[in-house]
Coordinates of C-alpha atoms in Angstrom, one line a residue:
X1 CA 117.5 33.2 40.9
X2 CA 116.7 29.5 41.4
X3 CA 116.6 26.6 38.8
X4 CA 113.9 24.2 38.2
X5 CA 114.9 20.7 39.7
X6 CA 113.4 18.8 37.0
X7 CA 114.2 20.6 33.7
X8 CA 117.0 22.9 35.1
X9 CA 115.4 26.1 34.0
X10 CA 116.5 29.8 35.9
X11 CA 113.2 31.2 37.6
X12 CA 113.4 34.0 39.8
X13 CA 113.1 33.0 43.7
X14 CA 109.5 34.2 44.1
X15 CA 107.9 32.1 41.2
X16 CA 105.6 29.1 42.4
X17 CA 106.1 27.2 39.1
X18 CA 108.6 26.6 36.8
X19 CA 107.9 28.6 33.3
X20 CA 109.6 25.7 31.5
X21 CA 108.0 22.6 32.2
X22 CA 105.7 23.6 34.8
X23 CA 107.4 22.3 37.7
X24 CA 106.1 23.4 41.0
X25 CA 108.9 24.8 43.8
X26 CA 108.1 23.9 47.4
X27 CA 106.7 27.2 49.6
X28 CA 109.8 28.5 51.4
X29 CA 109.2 28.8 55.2
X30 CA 109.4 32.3 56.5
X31 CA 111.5 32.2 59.8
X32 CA 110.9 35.1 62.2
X33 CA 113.7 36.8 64.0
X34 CA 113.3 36.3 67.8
X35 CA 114.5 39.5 69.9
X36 CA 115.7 38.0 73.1
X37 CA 116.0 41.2 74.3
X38 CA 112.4 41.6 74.1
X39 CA 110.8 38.5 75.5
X40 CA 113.5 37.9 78.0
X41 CA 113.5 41.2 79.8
X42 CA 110.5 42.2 81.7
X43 CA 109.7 46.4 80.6
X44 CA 111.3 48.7 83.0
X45 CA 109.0 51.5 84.3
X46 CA 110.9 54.7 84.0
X47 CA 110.5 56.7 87.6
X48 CA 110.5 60.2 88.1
X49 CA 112.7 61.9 90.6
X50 CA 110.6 62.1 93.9
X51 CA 112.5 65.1 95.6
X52 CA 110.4 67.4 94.4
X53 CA 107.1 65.8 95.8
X54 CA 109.0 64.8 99.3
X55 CA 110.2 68.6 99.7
X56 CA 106.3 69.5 99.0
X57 CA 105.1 67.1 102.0
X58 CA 107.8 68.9 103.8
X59 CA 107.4 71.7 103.9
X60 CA 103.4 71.0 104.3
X61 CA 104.5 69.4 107.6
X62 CA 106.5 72.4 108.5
X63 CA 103.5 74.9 108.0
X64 CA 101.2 72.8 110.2
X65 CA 103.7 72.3 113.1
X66 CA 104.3 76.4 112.6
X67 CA 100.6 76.7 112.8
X68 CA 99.9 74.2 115.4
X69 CA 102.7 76.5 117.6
X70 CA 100.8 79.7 117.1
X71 CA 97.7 78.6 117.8
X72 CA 99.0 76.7 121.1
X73 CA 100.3 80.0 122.0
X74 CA 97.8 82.1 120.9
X75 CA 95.2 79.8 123.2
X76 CA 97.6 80.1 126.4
X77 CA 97.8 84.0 125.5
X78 CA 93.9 83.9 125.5
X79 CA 93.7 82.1 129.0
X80 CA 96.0 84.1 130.4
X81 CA 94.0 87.0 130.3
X82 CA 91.0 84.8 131.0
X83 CA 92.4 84.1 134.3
X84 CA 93.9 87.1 134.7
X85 CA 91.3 89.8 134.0
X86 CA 91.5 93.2 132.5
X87 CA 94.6 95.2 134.1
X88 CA 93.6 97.2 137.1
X89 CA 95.7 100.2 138.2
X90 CA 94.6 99.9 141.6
X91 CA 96.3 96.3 142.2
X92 CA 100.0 95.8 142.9
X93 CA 102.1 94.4 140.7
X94 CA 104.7 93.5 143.4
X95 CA 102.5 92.1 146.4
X96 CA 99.3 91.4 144.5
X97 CA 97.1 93.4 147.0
X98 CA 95.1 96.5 146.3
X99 CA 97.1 100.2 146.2
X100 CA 96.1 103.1 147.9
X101 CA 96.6 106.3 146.5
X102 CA 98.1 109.0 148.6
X103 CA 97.7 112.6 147.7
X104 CA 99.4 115.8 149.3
X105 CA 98.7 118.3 146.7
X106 CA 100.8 118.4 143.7
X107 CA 102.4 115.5 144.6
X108 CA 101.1 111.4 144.9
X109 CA 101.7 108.0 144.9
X110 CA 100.4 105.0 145.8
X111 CA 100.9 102.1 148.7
X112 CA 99.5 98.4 149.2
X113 CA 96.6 98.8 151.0
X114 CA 98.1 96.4 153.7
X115 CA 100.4 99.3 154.9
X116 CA 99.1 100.7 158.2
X117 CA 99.5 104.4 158.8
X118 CA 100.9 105.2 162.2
X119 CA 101.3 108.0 164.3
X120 CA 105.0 109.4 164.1
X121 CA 106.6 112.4 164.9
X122 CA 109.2 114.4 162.9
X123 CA 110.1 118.2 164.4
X124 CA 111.6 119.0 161.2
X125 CA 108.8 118.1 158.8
X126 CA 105.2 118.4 160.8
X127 CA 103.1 117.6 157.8
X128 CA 105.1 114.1 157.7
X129 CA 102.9 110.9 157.3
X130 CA 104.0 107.9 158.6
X131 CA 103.1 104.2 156.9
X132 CA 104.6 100.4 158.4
X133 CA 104.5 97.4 156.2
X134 CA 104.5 94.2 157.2
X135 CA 108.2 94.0 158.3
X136 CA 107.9 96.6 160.5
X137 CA 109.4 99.1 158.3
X138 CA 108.7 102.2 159.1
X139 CA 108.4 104.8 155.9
X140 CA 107.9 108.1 156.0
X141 CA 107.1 110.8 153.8
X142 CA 106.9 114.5 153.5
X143 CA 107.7 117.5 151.3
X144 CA 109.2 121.0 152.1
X145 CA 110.1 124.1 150.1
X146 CA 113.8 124.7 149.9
X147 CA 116.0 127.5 148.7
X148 CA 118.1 125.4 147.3
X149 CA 118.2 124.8 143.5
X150 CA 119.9 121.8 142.8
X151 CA 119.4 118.1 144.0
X152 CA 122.9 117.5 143.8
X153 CA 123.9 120.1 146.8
X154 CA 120.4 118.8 148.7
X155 CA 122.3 115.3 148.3
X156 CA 125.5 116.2 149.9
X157 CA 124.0 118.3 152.5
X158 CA 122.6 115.3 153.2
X159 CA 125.7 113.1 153.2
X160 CA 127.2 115.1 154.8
X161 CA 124.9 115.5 157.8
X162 CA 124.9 111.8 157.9
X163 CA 128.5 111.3 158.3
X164 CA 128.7 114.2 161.1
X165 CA 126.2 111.8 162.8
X166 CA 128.8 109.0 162.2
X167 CA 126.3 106.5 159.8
X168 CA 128.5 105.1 157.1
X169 CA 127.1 105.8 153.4
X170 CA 126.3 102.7 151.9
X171 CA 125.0 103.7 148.6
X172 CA 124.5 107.2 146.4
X173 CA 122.9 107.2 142.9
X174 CA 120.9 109.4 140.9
X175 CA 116.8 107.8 139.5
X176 CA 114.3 108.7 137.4
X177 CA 110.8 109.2 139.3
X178 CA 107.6 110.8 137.1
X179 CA 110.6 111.5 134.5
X180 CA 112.8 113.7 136.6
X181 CA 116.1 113.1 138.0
X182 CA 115.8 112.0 141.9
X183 CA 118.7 110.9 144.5
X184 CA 118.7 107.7 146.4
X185 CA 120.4 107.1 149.7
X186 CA 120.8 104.4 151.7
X187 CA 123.1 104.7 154.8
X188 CA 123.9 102.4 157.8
X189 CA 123.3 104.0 160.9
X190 CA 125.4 103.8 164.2
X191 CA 122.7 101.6 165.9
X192 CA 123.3 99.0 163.0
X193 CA 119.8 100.0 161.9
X194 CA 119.5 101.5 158.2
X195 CA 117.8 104.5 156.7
X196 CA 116.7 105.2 152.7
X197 CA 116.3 108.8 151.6
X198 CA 114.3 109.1 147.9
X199 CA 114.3 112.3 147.1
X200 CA 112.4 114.5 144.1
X201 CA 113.1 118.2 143.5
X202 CA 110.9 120.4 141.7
X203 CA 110.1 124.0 141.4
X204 CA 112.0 124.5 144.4
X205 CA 109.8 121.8 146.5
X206 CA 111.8 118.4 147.8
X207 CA 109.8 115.8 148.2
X208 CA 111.0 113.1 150.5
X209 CA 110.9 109.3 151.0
X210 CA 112.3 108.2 154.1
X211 CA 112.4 104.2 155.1
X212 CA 113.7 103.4 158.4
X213 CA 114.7 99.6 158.8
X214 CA 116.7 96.6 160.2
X215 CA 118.6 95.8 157.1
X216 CA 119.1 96.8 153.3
X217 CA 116.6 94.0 152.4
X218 CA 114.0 95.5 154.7
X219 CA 114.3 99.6 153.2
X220 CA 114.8 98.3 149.4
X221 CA 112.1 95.3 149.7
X222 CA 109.5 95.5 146.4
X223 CA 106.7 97.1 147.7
X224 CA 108.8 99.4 148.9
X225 CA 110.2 99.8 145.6
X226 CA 106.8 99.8 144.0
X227 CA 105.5 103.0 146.6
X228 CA 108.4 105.0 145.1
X229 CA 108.2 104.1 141.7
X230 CA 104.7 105.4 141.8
X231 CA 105.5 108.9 142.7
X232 CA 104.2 111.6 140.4
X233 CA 103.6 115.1 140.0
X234 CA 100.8 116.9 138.4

């Protein structure tokens, strides 16, 4: 409640005039609160969490260096045979040159074509060829029917006519050739020279490898290696 200045009579605060004597009150100024907080303070922009987004680019970046990778290799791959050709049982893995198959019924295999076949002499084994490489290693082969049936006693029988010649055994271990068991021999002769023995048993037929040559090097060389790893049997 208010009272009228002039006459002193209560009116409620809202009224523009006095009711008794028809005074009129003064407009009361309406004051607005000012929020500091508001004007002051520039808005803040709430941000989201970004891991999320950066794992995504990630593991985008992964997937193309994954895919660049493959694709690198995949296009070396592609060149490689490009350059290379189609595989070609006739060329040598170990020299690179061209193999020639040899055939003596039954039994094959297959030597670099720059082998030379020679004319050698063996008064055990007449149906003996005779091949030399280019370090002058001399390899021979042939095959024979024996009574014996078991590689093992045609390897010692062959020790030990080897140490009754007085060559010192350098090395005795049992391969696989065409999927059978075989024995290889290497022994040191009393010249200083050395002499291989690869040999394959089947059906009571042994068929022999024989490399004659300066040095281990020279009777276990990789073409060497290659000839007998060829061998097979029909």
């Amino acid at each position: 409640m208010k009272k009228c200045p002039e006459c002193g009579n209560p009116s409620y605060d809202g009224a523009p005039v006095c009711g008794n004597c028809g005074y009129k009150f003064p407009k009361q100024k309406v004051t607005v609160q000012k929020e500091e907080s508001i004007f002051e303070k520039p808005p803040e922009l709430s941000k989201k969490p970004s891991t999320s987004n950066e794992s995504t680019i990630n593991i985008l970046k992964e997937k193309k260096l994954v895919i660049g990778a493959i694709l690198l290799i995949t296009l070396i791959v592609i060149c490689g045979i490009v350059l290379t050709g189609p595989n070609n049982n006739n060329k040598s893995t170990a020299t690179g040159g061209e193999l020639v198959k040899v055939s003596e019924g039954a039994f094959a295999f297959k030597h670099p074509k720059s082998w030379e076949e020679i004319n050698g002499s063996d008064s055990e084994h007449r149906n003996a060829k005779f091949f030399k490489n280019g370090d002058n290693t001399i390899i021979e082969y042939y095959n024979s029917t024996v009574e014996s049936t078991s590689l093992k006693k045609i390897t010692q029988d062959r020790i030990n006519y080897a140490q009754n010649n007085n060559s010192f055994v350098e090395l005795v271990e049992t391969i696989t050739l065409d999927g059978r068991n075989a024995s290889n021999i290497i022994l040191e002769n009393a010249d200083g020279n050395y002499t291989r023995y690869v040999s394959l048993f089947s059906d009571n037929n042994l068929y022999v490898f024989k490399i004659s040559g300066s040095s281990i090097n020279s009777v276990t060389s990789p073409d060497i290696t290659e000839m007998i790893n060829s061998a097979d049997i029909a």
